[in-house]
PDB file of C-alpha atoms in Angstrom:
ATOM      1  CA  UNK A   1       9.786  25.417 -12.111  1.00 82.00           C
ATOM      2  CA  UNK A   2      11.438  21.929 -13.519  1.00 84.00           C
ATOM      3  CA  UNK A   3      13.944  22.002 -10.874  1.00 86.00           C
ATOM      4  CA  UNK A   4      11.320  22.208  -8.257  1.00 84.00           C
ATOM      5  CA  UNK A   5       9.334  19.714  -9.520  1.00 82.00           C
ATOM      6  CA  UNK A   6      12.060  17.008 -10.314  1.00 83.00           C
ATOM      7  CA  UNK A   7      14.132  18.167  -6.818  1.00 82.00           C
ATOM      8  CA  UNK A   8      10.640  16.885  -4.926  1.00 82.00           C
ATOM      9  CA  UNK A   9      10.390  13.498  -7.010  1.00 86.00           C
ATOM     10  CA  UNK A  10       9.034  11.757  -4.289  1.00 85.00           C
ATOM     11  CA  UNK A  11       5.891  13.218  -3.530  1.00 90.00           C
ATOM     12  CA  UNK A  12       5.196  13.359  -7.126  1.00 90.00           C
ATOM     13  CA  UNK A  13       5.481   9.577  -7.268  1.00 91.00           C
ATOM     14  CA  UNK A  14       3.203   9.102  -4.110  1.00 92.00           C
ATOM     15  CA  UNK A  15       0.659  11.493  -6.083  1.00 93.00           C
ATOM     16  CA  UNK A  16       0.547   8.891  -9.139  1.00 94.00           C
ATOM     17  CA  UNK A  17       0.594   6.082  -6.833  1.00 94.00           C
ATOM     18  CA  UNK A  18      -2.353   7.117  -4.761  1.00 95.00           C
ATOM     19  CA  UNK A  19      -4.063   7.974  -8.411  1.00 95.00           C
ATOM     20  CA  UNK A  20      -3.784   4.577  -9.504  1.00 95.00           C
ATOM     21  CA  UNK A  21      -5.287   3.029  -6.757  1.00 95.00           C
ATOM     22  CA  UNK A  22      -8.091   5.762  -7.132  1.00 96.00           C
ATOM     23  CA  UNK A  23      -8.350   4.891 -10.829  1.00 96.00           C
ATOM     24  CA  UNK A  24      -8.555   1.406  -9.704  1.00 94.00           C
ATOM     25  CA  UNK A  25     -11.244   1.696  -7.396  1.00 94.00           C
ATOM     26  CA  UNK A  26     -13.841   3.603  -9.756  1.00 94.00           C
ATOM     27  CA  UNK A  27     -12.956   2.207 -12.816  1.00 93.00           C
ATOM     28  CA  UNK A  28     -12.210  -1.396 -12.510  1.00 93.00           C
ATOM     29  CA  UNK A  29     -15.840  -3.730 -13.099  1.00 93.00           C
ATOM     30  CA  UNK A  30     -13.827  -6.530 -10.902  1.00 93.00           C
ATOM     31  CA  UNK A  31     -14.771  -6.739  -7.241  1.00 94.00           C
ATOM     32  CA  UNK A  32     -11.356  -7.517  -6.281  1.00 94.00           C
ATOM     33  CA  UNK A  33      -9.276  -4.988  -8.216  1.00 94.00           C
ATOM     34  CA  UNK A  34     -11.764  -2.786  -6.640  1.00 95.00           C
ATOM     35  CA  UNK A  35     -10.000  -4.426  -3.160  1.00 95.00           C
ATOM     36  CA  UNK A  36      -6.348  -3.963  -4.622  1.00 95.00           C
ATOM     37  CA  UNK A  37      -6.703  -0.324  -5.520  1.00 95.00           C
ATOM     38  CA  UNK A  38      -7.905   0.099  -2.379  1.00 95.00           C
ATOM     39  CA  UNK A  39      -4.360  -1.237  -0.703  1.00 95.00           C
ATOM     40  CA  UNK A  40      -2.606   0.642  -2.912  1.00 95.00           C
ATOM     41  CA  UNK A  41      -3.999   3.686  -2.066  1.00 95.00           C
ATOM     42  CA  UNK A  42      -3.999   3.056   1.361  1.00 94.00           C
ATOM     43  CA  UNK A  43      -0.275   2.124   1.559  1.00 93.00           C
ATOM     44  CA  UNK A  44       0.442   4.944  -0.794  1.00 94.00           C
ATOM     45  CA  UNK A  45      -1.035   7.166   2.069  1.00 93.00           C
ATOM     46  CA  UNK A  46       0.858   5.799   4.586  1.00 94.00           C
ATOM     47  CA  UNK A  47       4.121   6.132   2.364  1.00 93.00           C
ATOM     48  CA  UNK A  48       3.548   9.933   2.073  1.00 93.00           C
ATOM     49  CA  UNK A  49       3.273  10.485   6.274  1.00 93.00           C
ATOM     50  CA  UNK A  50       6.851   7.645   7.087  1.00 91.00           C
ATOM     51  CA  UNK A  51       8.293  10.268   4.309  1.00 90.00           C
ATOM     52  CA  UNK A  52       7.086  13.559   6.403  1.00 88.00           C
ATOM     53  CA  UNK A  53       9.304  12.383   9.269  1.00 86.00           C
ATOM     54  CA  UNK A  54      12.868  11.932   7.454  1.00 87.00           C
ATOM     55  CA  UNK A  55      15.248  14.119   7.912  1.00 85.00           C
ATOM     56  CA  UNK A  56      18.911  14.991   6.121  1.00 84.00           C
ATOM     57  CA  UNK A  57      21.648  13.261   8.060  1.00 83.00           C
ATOM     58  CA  UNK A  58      19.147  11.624  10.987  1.00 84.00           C
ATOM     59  CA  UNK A  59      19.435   7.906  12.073  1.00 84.00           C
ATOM     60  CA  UNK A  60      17.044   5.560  13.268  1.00 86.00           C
ATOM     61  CA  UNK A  61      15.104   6.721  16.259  1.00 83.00           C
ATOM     62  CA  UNK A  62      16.653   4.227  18.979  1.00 83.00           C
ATOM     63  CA  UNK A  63      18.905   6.314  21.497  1.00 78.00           C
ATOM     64  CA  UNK A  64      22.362   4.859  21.981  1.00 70.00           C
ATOM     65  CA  UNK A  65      24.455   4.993  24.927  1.00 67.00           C
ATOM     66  CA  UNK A  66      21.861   6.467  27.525  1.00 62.00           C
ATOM     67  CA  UNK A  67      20.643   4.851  30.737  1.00 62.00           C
ATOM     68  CA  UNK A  68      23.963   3.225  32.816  1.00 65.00           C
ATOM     69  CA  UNK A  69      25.536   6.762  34.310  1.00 62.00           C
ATOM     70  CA  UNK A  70      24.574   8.464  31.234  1.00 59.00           C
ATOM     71  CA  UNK A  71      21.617  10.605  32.857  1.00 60.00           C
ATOM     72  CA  UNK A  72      22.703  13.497  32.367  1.00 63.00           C
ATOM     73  CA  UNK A  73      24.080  13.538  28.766  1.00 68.00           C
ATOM     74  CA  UNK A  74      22.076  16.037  26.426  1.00 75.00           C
ATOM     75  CA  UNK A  75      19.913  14.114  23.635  1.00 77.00           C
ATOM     76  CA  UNK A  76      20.372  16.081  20.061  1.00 81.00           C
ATOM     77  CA  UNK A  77      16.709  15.717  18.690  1.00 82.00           C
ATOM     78  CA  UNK A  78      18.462  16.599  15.047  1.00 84.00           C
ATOM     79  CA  UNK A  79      20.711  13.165  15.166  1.00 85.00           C
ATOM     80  CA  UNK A  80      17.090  11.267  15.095  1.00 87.00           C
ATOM     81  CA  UNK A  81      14.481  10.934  12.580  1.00 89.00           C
ATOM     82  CA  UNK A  82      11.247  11.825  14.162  1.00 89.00           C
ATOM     83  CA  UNK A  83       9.426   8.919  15.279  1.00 90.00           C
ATOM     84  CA  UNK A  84       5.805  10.534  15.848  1.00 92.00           C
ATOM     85  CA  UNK A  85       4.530   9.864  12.271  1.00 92.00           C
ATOM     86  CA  UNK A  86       6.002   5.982  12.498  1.00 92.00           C
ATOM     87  CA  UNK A  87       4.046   5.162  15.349  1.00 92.00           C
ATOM     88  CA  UNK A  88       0.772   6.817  13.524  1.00 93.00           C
ATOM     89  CA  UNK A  89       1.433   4.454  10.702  1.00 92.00           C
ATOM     90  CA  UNK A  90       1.813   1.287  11.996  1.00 92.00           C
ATOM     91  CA  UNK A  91      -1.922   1.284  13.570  1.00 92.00           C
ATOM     92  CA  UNK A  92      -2.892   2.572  10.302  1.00 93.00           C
ATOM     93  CA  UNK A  93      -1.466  -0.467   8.411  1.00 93.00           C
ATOM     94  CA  UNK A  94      -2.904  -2.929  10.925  1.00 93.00           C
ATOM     95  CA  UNK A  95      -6.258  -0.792   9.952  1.00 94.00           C
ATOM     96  CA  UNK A  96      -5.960  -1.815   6.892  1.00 94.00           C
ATOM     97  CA  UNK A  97      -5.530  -5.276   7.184  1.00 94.00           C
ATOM     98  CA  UNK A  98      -8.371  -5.782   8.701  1.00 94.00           C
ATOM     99  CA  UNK A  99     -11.072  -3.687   6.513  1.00 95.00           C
ATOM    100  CA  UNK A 100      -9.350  -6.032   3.438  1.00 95.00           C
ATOM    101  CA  UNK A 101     -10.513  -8.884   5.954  1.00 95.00           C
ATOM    102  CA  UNK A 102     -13.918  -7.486   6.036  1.00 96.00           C
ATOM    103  CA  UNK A 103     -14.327  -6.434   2.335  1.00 96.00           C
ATOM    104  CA  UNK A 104     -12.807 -10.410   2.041  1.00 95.00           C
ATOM    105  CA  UNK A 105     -15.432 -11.935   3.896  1.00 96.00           C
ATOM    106  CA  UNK A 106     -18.561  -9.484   1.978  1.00 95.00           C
ATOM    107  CA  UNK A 107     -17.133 -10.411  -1.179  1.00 95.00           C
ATOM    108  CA  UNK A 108     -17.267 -14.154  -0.613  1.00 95.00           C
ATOM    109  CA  UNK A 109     -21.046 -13.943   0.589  1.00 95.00           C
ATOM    110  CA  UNK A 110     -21.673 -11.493  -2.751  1.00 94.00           C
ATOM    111  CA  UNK A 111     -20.101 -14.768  -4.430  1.00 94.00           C
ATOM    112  CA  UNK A 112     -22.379 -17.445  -3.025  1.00 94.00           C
ATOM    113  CA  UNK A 113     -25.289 -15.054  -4.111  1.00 93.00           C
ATOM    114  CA  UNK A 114     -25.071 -13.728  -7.289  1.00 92.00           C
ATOM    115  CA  UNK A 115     -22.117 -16.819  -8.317  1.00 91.00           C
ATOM    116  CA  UNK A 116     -20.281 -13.855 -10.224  1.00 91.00           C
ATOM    117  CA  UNK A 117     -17.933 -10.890  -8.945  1.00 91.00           C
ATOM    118  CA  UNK A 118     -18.129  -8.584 -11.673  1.00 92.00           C
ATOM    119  CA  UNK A 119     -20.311  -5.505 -10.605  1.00 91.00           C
ATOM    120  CA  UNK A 120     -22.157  -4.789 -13.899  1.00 92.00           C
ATOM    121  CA  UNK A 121     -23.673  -8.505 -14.165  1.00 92.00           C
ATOM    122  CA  UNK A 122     -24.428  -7.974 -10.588  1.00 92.00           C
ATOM    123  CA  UNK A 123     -26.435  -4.972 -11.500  1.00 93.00           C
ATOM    124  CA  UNK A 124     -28.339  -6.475 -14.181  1.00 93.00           C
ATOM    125  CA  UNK A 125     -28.946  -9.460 -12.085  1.00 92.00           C
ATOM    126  CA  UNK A 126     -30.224  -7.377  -9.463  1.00 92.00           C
ATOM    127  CA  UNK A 127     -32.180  -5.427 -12.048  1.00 92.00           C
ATOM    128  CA  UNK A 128     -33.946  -8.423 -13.854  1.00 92.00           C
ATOM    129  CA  UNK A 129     -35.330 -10.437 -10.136  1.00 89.00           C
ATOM    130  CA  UNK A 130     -36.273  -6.677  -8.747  1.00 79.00           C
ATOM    131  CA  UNK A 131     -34.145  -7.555  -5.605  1.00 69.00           C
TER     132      UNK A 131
ATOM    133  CA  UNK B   1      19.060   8.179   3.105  1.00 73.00           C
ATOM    134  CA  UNK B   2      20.872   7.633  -0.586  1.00 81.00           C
ATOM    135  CA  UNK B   3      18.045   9.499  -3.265  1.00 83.00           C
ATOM    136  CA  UNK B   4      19.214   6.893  -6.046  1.00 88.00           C
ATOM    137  CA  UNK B   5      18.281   3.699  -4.359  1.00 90.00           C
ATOM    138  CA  UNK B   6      14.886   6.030  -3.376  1.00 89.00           C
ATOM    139  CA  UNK B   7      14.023   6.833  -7.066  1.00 90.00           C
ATOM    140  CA  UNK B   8      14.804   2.977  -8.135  1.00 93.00           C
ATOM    141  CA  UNK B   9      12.744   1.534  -5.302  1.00 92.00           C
ATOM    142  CA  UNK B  10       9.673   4.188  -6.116  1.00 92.00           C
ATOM    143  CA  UNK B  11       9.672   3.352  -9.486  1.00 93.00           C
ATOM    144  CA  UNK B  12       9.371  -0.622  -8.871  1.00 94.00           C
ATOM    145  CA  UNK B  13       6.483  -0.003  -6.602  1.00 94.00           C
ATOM    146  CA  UNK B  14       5.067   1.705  -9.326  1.00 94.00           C
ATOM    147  CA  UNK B  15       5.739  -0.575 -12.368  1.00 95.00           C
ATOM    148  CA  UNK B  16       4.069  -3.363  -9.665  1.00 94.00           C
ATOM    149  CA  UNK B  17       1.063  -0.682  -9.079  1.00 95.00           C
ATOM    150  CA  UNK B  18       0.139  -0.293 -12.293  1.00 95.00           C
ATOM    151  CA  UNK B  19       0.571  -4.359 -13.180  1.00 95.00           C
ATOM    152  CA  UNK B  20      -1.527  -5.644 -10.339  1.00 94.00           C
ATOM    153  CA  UNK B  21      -4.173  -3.460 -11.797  1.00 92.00           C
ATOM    154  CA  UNK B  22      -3.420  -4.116 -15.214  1.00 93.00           C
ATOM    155  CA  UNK B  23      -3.293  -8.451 -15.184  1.00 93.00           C
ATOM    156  CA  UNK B  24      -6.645 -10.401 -15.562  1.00 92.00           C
ATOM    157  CA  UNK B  25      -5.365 -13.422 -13.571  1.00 93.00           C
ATOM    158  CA  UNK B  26      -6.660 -12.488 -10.073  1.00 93.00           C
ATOM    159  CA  UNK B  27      -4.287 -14.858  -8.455  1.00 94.00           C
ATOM    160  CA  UNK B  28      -1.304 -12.893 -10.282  1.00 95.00           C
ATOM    161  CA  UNK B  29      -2.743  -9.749  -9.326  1.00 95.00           C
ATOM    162  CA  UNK B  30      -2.892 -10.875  -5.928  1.00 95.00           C
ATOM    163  CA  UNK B  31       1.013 -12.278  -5.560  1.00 95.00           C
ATOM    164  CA  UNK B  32       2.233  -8.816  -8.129  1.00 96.00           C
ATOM    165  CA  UNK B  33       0.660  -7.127  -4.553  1.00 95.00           C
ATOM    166  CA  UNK B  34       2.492  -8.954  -2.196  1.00 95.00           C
ATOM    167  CA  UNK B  35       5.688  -7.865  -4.500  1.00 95.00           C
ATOM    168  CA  UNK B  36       4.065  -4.685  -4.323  1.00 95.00           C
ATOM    169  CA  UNK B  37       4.296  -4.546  -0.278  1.00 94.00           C
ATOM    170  CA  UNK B  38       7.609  -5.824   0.093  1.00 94.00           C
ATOM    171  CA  UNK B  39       8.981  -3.685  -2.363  1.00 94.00           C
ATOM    172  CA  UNK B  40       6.900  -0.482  -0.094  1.00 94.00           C
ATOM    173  CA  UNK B  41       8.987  -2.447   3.026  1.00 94.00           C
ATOM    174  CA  UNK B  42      11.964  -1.871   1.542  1.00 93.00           C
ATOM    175  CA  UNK B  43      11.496   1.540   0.744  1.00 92.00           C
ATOM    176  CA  UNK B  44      10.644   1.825   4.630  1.00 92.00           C
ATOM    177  CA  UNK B  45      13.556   0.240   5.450  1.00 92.00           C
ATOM    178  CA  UNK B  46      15.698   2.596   3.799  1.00 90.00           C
ATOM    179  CA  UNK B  47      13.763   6.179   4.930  1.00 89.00           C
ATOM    180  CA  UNK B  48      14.672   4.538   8.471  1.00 88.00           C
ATOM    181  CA  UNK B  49      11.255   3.412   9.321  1.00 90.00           C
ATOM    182  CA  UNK B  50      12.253   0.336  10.726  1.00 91.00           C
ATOM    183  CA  UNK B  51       9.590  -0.507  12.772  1.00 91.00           C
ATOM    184  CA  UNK B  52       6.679   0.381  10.306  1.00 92.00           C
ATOM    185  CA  UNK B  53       8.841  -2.303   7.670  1.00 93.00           C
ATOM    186  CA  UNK B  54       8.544  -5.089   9.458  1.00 92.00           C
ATOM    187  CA  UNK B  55       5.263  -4.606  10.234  1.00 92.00           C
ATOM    188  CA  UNK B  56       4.587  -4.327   6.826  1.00 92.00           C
ATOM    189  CA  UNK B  57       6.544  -7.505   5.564  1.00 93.00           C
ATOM    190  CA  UNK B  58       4.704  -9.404   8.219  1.00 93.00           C
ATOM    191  CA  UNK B  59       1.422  -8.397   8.367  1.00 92.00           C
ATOM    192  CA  UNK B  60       0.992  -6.747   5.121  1.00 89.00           C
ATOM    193  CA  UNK B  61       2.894  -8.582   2.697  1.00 91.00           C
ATOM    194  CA  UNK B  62       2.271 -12.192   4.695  1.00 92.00           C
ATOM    195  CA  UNK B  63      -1.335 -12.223   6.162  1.00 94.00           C
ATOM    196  CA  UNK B  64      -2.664 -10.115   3.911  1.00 93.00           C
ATOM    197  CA  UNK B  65      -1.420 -12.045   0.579  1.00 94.00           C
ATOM    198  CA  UNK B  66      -2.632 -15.461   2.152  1.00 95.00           C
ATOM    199  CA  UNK B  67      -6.289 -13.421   2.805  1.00 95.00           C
ATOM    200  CA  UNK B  68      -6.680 -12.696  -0.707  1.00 95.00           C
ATOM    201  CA  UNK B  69      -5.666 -16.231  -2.128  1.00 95.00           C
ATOM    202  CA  UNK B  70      -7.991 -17.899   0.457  1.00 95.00           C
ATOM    203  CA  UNK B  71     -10.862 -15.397  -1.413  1.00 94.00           C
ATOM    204  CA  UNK B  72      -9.649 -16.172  -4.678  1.00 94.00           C
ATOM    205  CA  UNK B  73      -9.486 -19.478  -3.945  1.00 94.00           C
ATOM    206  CA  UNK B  74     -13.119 -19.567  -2.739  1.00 91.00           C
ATOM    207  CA  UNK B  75     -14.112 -17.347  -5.827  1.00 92.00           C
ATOM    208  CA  UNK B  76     -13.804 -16.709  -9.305  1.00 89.00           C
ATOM    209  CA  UNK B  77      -9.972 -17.271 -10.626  1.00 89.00           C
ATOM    210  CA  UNK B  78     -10.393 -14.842 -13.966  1.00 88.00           C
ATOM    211  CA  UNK B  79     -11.828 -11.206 -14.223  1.00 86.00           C
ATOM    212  CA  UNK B  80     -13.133  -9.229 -17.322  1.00 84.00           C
ATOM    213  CA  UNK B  81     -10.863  -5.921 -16.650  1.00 80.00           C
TER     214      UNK B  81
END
């Protein structure tokens, strides 16, 4: 049972990582750490999926010497790392960029409002004028 | 893909994890994230994701860094938590 769980290290650090961010998001008062655990959770995700497609003894997923009078040479799909989950990833981090830039742009309007960021003096604020 | 530069690159994206959380200076919170990303690049890097790296150090690490100081900037500097 150790040996399984310390030969699959990896996953068990993207596990804590994505907690964190999780931990950060409910339990931080701060608008903004709110926003950071958020990232961090996000690019925790996104570390777990680039790990799915790695394999033992695979290279980078650029073919080499095919194309000039090398038609009809056999590709080994084993020699590459699989590229699928890559491409997935990369419109998931440009995703995320821009819901930060959103969340960004709501907390600087929150700002001008209420003139503070942390969410339980928002509250009461909100509580004492009845808006 | 060599696992001890793996298990030393996972653990500084977690010590910088749990310190961006953990400072009350927003604006070191915000550039212990930008370590944060470029550390995750690296690790990217070195599973072979080459192209999913650089668009990481770019956009995540560069635009979204200068994002969040432009916020700070505009907002509150210190935080309670």
């Amino acid at each position: 049972m150790l040996d399984y769980i310390i030969s699959k290290y990896n996953f068990w650090i993207y596990v804590v990582l994505m907690m964190i961010g999780l931990y950060a998001m409910i339990g931080k008062k701060n608008l903004i750490k709110k926003l950071i655990g958020m990232n961090i959770f996000q690019s925790a995700m996104i570390l777990f999926y680039v790990s799915i497609g790695v394999k033992a003894g695979a290279t980078v997923p650029i073919l080499s010497g095919h194309g000039h009078g090398h038609v009809h040479e056999v590709i080994e799909v084993a020699k590459y790392l699989n590229p699928l989950p890559h491409v997935l990833m990369l419109t998931a981090i440009v995703v995320s960029i821009a819901t930060t830039g959103v969340a960004l742009a709501t907390l600087i309007l929150i700002y001008r409002r209420y003139n503070t960021l942390e969410e339980d003096e928002i509250l009461k604020i909100r509580k004492d004028t009845g808006v | 893909m060599i696992w001890q530069l793996d298990l030393i690159l996972c653990l500084f994206v977690l010590i910088c994890a749990i310190a961006a959380i953990n400072v009350k200076d927003l604006l070191a919170a915000v550039i212990i994230l930008g370590a944060y990303s470029f550390f995750m690049c690296l690790l990217w890097t070195e599973m072979g994701a080459v192209d999913v790296a650089f668009t990481e150090a770019s956009v995540g690490a560069g635009v979204g860094t200068v994002l969040f100081i432009a916020a700070v900037s505009k907002t509150k500097r210190r935080s309670k938590d």
